[in-house]
XYZ file of C-alpha atoms in Angstrom:
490
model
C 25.077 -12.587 -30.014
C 26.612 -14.522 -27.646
C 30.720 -13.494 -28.290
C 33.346 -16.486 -28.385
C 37.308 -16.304 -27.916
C 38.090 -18.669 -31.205
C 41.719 -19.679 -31.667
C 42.476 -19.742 -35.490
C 45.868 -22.302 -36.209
C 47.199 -21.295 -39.740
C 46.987 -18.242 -41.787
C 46.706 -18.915 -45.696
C 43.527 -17.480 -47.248
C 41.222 -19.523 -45.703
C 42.084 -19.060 -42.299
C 42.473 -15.228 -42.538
C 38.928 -15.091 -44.692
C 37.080 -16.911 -41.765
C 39.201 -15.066 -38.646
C 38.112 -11.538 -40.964
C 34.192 -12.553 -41.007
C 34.362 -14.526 -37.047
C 35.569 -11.298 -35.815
C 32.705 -9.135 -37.882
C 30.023 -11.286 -35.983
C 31.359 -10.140 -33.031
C 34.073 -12.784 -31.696
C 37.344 -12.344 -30.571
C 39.976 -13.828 -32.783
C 42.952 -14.818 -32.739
C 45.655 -16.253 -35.488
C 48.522 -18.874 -34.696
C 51.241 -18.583 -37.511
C 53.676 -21.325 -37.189
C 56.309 -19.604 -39.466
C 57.664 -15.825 -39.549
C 55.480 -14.138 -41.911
C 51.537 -15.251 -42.990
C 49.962 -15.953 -45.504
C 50.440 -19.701 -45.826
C 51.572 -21.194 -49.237
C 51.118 -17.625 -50.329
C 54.238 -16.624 -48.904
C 56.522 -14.178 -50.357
C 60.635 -14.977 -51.449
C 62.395 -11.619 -51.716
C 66.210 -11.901 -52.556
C 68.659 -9.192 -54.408
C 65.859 -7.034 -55.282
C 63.937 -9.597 -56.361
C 60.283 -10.397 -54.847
C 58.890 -14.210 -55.734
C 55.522 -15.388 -54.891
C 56.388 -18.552 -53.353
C 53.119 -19.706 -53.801
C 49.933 -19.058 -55.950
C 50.480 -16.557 -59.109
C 47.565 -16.990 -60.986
C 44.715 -14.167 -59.745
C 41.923 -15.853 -61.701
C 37.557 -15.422 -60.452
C 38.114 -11.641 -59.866
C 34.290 -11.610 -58.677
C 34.881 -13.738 -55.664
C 37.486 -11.365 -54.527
C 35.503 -9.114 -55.005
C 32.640 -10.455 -53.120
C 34.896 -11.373 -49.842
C 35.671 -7.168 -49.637
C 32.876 -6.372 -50.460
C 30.876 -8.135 -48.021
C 33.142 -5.941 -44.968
C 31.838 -2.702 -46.763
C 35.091 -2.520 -49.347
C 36.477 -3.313 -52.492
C 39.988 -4.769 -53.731
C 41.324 -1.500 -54.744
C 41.393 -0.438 -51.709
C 44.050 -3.325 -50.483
C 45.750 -3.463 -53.751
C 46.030 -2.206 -57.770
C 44.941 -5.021 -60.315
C 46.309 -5.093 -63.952
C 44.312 -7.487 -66.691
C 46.961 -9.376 -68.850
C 47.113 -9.633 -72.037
C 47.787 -11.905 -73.171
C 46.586 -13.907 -70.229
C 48.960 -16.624 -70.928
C 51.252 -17.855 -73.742
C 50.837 -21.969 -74.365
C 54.275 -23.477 -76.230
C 53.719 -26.728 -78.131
C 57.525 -27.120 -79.438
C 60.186 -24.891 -80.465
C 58.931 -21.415 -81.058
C 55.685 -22.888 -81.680
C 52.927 -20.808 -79.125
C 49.432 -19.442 -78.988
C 48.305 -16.660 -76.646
C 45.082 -16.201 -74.976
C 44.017 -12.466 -75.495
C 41.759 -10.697 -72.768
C 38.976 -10.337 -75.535
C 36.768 -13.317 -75.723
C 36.438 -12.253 -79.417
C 39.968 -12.637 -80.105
C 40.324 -16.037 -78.731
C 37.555 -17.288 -80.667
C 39.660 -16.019 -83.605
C 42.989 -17.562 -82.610
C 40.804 -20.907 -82.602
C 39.379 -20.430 -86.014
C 42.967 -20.091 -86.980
C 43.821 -23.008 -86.022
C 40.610 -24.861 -86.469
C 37.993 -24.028 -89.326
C 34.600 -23.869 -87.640
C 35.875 -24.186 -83.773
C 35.168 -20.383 -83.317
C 31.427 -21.189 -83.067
C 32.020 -24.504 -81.233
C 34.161 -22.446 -78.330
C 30.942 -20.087 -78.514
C 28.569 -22.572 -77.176
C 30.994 -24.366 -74.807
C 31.680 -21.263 -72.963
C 27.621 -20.351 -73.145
C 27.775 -23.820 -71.102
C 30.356 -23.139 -68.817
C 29.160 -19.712 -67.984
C 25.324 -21.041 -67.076
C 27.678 -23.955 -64.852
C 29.942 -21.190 -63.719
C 26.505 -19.232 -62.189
C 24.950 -22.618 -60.513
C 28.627 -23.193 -59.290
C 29.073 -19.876 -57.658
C 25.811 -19.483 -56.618
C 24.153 -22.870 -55.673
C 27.313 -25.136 -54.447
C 30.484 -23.491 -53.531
C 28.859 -21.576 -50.566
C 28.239 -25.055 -49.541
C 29.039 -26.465 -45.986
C 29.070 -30.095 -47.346
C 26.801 -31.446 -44.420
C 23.785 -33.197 -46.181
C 23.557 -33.627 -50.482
C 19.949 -31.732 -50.414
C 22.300 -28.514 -49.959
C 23.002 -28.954 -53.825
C 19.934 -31.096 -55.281
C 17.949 -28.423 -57.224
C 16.072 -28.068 -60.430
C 19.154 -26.846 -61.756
C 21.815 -29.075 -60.780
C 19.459 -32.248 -61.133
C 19.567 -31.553 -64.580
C 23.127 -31.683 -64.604
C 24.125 -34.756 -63.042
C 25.380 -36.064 -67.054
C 27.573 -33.346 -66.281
C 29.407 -35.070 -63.372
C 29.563 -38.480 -64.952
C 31.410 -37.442 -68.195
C 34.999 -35.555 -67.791
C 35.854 -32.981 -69.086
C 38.074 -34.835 -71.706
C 35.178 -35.961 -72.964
C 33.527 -33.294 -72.793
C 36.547 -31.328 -75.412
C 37.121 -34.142 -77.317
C 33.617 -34.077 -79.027
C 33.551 -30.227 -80.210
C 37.754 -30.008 -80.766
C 39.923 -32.506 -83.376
C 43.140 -29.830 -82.854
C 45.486 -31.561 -80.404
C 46.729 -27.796 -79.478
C 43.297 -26.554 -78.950
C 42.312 -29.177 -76.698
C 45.577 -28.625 -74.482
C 44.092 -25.085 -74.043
C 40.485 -26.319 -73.179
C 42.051 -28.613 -70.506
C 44.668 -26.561 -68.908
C 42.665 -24.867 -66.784
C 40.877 -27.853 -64.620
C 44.758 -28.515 -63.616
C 44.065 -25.572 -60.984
C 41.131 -28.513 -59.302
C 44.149 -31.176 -58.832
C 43.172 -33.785 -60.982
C 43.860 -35.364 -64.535
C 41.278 -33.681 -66.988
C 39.762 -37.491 -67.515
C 39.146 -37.749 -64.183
C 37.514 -34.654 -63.663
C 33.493 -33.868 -64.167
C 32.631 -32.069 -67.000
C 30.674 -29.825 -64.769
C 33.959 -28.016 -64.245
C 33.876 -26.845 -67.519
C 32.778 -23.286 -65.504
C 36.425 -22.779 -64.927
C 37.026 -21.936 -68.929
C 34.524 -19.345 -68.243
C 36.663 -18.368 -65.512
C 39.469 -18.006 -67.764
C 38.429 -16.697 -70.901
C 35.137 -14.877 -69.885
C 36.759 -13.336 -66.608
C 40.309 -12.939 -67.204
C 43.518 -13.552 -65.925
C 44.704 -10.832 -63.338
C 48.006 -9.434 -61.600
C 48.229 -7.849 -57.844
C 50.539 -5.234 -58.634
C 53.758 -6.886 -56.255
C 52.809 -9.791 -56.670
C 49.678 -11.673 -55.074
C 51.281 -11.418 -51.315
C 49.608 -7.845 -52.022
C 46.515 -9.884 -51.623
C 47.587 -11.304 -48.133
C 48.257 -8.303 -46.688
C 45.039 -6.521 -47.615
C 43.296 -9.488 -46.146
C 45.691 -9.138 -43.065
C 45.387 -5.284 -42.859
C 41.544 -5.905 -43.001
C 41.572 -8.431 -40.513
C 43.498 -6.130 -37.903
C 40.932 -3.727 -38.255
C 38.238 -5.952 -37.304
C 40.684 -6.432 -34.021
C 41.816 -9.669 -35.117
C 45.377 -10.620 -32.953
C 47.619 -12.649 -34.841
C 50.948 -14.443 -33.554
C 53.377 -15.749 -36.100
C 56.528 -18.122 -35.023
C 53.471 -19.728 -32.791
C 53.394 -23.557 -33.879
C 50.263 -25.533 -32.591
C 51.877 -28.410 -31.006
C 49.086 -30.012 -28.975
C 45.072 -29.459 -28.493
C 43.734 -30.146 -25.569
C 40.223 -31.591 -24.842
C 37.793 -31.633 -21.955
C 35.596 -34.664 -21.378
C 36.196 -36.106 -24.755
C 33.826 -33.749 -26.633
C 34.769 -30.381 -26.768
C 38.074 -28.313 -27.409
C 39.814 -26.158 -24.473
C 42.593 -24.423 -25.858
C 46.171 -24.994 -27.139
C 49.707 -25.791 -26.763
C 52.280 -24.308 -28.532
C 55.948 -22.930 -28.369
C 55.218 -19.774 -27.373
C 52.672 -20.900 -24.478
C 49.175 -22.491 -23.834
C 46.162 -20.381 -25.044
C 42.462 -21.185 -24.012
C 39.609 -21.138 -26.642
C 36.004 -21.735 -26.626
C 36.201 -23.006 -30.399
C 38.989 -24.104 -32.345
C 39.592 -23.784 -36.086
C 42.454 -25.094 -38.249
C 43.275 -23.991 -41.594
C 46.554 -25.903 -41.223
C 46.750 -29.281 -43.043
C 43.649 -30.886 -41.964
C 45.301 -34.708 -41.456
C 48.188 -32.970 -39.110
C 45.810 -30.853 -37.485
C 44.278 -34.089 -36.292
C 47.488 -35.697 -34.753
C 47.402 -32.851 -32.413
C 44.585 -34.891 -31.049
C 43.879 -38.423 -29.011
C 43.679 -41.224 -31.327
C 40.099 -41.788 -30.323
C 39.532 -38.124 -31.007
C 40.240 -38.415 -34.758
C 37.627 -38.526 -37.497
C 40.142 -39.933 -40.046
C 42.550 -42.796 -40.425
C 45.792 -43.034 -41.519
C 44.434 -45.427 -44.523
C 41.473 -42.981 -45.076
C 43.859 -40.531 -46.141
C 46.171 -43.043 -48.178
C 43.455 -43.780 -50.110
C 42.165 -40.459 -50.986
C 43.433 -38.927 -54.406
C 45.978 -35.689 -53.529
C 46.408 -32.867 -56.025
C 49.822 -32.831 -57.093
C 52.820 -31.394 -54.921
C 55.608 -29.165 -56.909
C 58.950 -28.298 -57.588
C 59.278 -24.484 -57.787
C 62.209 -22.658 -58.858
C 63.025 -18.970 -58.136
C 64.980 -17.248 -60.199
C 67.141 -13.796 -61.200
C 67.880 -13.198 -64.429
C 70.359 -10.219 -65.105
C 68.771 -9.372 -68.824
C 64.726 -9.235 -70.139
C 63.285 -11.339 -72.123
C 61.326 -10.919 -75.716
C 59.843 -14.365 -76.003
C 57.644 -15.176 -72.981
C 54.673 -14.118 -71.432
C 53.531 -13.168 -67.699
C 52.162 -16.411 -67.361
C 53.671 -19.520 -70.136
C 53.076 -22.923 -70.591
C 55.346 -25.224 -71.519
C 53.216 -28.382 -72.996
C 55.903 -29.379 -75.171
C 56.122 -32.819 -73.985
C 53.165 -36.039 -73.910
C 50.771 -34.639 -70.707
C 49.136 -38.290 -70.499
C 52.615 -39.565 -69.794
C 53.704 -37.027 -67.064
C 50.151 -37.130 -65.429
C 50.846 -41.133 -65.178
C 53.971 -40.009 -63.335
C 52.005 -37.861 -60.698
C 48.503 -40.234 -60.295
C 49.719 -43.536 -60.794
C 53.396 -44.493 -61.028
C 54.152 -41.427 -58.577
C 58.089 -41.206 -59.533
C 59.508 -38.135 -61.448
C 58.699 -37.558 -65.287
C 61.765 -38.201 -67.698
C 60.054 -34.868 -69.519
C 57.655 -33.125 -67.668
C 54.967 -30.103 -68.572
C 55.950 -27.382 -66.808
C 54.648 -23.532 -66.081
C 56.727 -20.266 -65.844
C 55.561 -16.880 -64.641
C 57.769 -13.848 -65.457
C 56.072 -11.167 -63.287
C 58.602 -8.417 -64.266
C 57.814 -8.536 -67.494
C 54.423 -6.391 -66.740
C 55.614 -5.058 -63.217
C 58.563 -3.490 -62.307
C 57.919 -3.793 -58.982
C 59.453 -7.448 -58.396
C 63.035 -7.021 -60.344
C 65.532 -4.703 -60.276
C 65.246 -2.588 -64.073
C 66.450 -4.522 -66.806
C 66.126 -7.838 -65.106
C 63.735 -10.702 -64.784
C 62.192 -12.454 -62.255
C 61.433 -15.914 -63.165
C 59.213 -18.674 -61.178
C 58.855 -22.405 -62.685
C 56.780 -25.051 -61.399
C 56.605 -29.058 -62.379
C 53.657 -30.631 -60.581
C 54.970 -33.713 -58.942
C 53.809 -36.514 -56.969
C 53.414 -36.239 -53.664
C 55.679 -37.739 -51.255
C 57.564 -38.829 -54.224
C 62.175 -38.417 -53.176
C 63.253 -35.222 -53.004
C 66.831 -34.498 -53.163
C 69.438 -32.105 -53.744
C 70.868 -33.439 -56.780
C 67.223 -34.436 -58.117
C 66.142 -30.747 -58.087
C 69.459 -29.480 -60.045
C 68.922 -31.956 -62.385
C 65.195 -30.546 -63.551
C 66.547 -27.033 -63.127
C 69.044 -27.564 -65.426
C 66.635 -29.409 -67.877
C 64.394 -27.067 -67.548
C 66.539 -23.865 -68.571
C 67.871 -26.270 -71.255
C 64.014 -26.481 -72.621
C 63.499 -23.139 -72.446
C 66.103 -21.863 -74.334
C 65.847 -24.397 -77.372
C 61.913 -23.751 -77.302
C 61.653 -19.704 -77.087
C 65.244 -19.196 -78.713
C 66.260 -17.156 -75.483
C 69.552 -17.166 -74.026
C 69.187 -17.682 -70.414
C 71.618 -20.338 -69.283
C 74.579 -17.518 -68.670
C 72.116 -15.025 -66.787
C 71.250 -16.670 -64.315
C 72.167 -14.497 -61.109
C 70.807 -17.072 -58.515
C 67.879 -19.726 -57.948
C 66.516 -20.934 -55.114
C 64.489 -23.926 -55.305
C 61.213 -25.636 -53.472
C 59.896 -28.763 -53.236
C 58.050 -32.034 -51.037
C 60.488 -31.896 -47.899
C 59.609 -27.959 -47.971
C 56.048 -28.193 -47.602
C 56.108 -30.584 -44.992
C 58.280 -28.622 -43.090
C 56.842 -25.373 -43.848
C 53.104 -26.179 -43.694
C 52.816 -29.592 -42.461
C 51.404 -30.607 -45.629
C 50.699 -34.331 -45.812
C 52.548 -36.371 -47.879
C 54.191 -32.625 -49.158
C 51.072 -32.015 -50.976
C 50.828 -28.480 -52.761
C 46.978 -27.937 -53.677
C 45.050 -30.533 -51.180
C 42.419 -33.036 -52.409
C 41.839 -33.459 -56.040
C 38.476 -32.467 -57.257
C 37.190 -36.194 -58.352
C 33.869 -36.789 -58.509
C 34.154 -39.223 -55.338
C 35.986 -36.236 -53.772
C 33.076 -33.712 -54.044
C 31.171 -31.747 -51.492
C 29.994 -34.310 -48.549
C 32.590 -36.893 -49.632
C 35.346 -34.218 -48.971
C 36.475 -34.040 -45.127
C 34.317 -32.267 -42.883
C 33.970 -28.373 -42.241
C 32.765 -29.446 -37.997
C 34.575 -32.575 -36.664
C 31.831 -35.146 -35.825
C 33.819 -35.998 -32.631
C 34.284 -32.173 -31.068
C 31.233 -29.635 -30.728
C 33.496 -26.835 -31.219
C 36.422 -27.631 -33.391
C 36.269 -26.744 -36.907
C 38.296 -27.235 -40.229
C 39.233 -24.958 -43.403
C 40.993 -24.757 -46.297
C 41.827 -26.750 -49.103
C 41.201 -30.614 -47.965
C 37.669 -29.641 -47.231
C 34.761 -27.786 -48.687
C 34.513 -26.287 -51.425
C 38.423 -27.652 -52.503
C 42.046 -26.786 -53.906
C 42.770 -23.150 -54.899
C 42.674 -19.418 -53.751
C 39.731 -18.382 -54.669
C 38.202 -22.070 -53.014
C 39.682 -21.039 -49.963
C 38.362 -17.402 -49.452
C 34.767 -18.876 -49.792
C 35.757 -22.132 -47.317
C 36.493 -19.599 -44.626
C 33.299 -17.959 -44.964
C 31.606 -21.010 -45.214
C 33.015 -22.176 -41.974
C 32.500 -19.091 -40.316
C 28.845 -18.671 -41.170
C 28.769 -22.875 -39.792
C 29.499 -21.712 -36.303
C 27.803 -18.895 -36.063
C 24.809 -21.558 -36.937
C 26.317 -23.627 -34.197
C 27.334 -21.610 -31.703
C 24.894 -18.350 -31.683
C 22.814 -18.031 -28.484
């Protein structure tokens, strides 16, 4: 094989999964990091003996994590320890009014049946549906470069297509009357970006991803995951340069790449891949140079950004989970807020992971770490004074729904939000998850893996194949590896 010196800009998942397997066939990689430490959005916030995942917390599709070790001859426990939750997750509907989802299928059926005479047989043969979409999903598509539509026209997909013309509201509406149930069958597509009636029924496979595969914790948090990916990579001989921003790419003749600029000095490449925002990544470029317009992008339908919170809390809590929902409030009204008004939610959902509660790694003892999230609009004002008011809301919520007393143990919080992840990550608009997974947003109509106007400069991540999400973006940077080494081997 003919080797390559490939410049990688960005190092979230999907840039450090494609640098690990570009440096396995034999190139020699290297990683730009325009902040301090990598990993992307899955950065890490430590503070006071406290350690906050600033970014992803769920560790859900164990098998595709799985699959990325194994496929370098190892296996996740040798990077880091995984714990199975139980419950998974805790789901509140009003004041000390919850339902948890076990880690036994067979229990979850039961809390249904509860709550629904007959839907324990009904979740039986929607999950027998999602798991047989789930395998055509993993197998068939996601491994996917998006170049041509015959890479996912099959015998077995062509016999879906109802599947991606109904949503999956639909979809839950017909086999579920319980309000609370149907919540719980929709939650999960949130993780693709997009409103559950907007969303294929195809991606059903991700309640098999939930209920049939779990819900997992990195012990320390799911930075562990970085840095086994990281300490992986540097065995392969991968170099990698962090407080390096890309600030220019330069071009030869109009159709090929020839290296960078950046802060900390001009490096030469013979291909160039960005898992950095994909729309920035292009403004590094000529106008004439760029596949995509401004208005191309306005148009397209972004996942939701987020306000996070980080929080220390000098006392543990009884009535929360790991992971807990907080769907106390009208979805259809805050998911208006995000998709169509885009302007904050008088009463938005919101999610809250208490990692400490099952590792004692990320607090000091007899404290909690807390993390909340409201998905947002994108590029919607973000102030100050805005992001104290929802803080203060939302420890208002909490305390009237799970009866805790929080308010006057609260050490510290530190808060994220738009303005953060443009400045962090370059993130258009201050986008948090990339494109939503719509059907017009779906394999070839997502942007391209191989710009069509450079031979050798390539795209990852989330606003491209296969889409939004950590386990997405481990298989995009294979994908996009395994594209030019179809591309580029002599």
């Amino acid at each position: 094989m003919n080797s390559k010196k490939i410049i990688v800009i960005g190092s979230g998942f999907s840039s450090l999964s494609a640098a690990c397997y570009l440096a396995k066939q034999g190139h020699k990689v290297t990683i730009l990091e325009k902040n301090s430490t990598i990993g992307g959005r899955a950065r890490q916030l430590k503070k006071d003996g406290f350690t906050f995942d600033i970014g992803p917390t769920f560790y859900w599709m164990p098998d595709v994590f799985e699959r990325f070790f194994n496929d370098f001859g190892k296996t996740t426990s040798e990077f880091y320890t995984l714990n199975k939750l139980s419950p998974a997750y805790q789901i509140y509907f009003g004041k000390q009014d919850a339902i948890s989802i076990s880690d036994s299928f067979n229990e979850i059926k039961q809390t249904f049946e509860n709550i629904e005479k007959g839907s324990s047989e009904k979740l039986q043969q929607f999950i027998n549906k999602a798991e047989i979409n789930y395998n055509i999903a993993i197998k068939n598509l996601v491994y996917k470069p998006g170049e041509n539509l015959l890479e996912i026209v099959n015998w077995k997909t062509i016999f879906k297509l109802h599947e991606f013309i109904s949503t999956i509201s639909k979809q839950v509406s017909k086999s579920f009357k319980n309000k609370k149930l149907r919540k719980t069958l929709e939650f999960p597509v949130l993780f693709l970006g997009a409103k559950p009636d907007n969303t294929p029924s195809f991606y059903n496979f991700m309640n098999y991803a939930d209920f049939k595969l779990g819900t997992w914790h990195p012990k320390g948090g799911m930075y562990k995951v970085v840095e086994g990916i990281s300490t992986l990579a540097k065995s392969l001989d991968v170099t990698i340069h962090t407080n390096c921003e890309v600030n220019e790419i330069i071009t030869k003749n109009d159709n090929s790449v020839s290296g960078v600029n950046t802060n900390c000095g001009y490096f030469d490449c013979d291909i160039l891949l960005s898992g950095a925002d994909y729309y920035h990544t292009e403004t590094l470029l000529p106008n004439h140079l760029r596949q995509y317009t401004e208005n191309y992008w306005n148009n397209k339908t972004f996942a939701p950004s987020a306000l996070l919170f980080y929080v220390g809390i000098d006392k543990k809590l009884n009535n929360v989970s790991h992971h807990t929902l907080f769907f106390d409030t009208d979805f259809e009204i805050h998911a208006k807020t995000i998709y169509d008004t885009k302007e904050w939610a008088e009463k938005p959902l919101f999610y809250a992971s208490f990692p400490s509660i099952t590792d004692e790694s990320v607090a000091p003892k007899n404290k909690e770490a807390a993390i909340f999230l409201i998905p947002i609009a994108p590029d919607i004002k973000d102030t100050p004074e805005i992001r104290e008011t929802y803080f203060k809301q939302l420890i208002d919520r909490l305390e009237n729904i799970t009866g805790e007393s929080i308010k006057d143990h609260v050490l510290f919080h530190e808060s994220y939000c738009v303005s953060d992840f443009k400045q962090d990550y370059n993130s258009y608009k201050g986008n948090a998850y990339g494109l939503a997974n719509t059907l017009m947003q779906t394999h070839i109509l997502r942007p391209k893996l191989k710009s069509k106007k450079l031979n050798n400069l390539y795209f990852c991540g989330q606003l491209t194949v296969p889409g939004p999400g950590v386990p997405p973006s481990l298989i995009s940077g294979k994908i996009v590896s395994d594209l030019i080494n179809k591309y580029h081997t002599s």
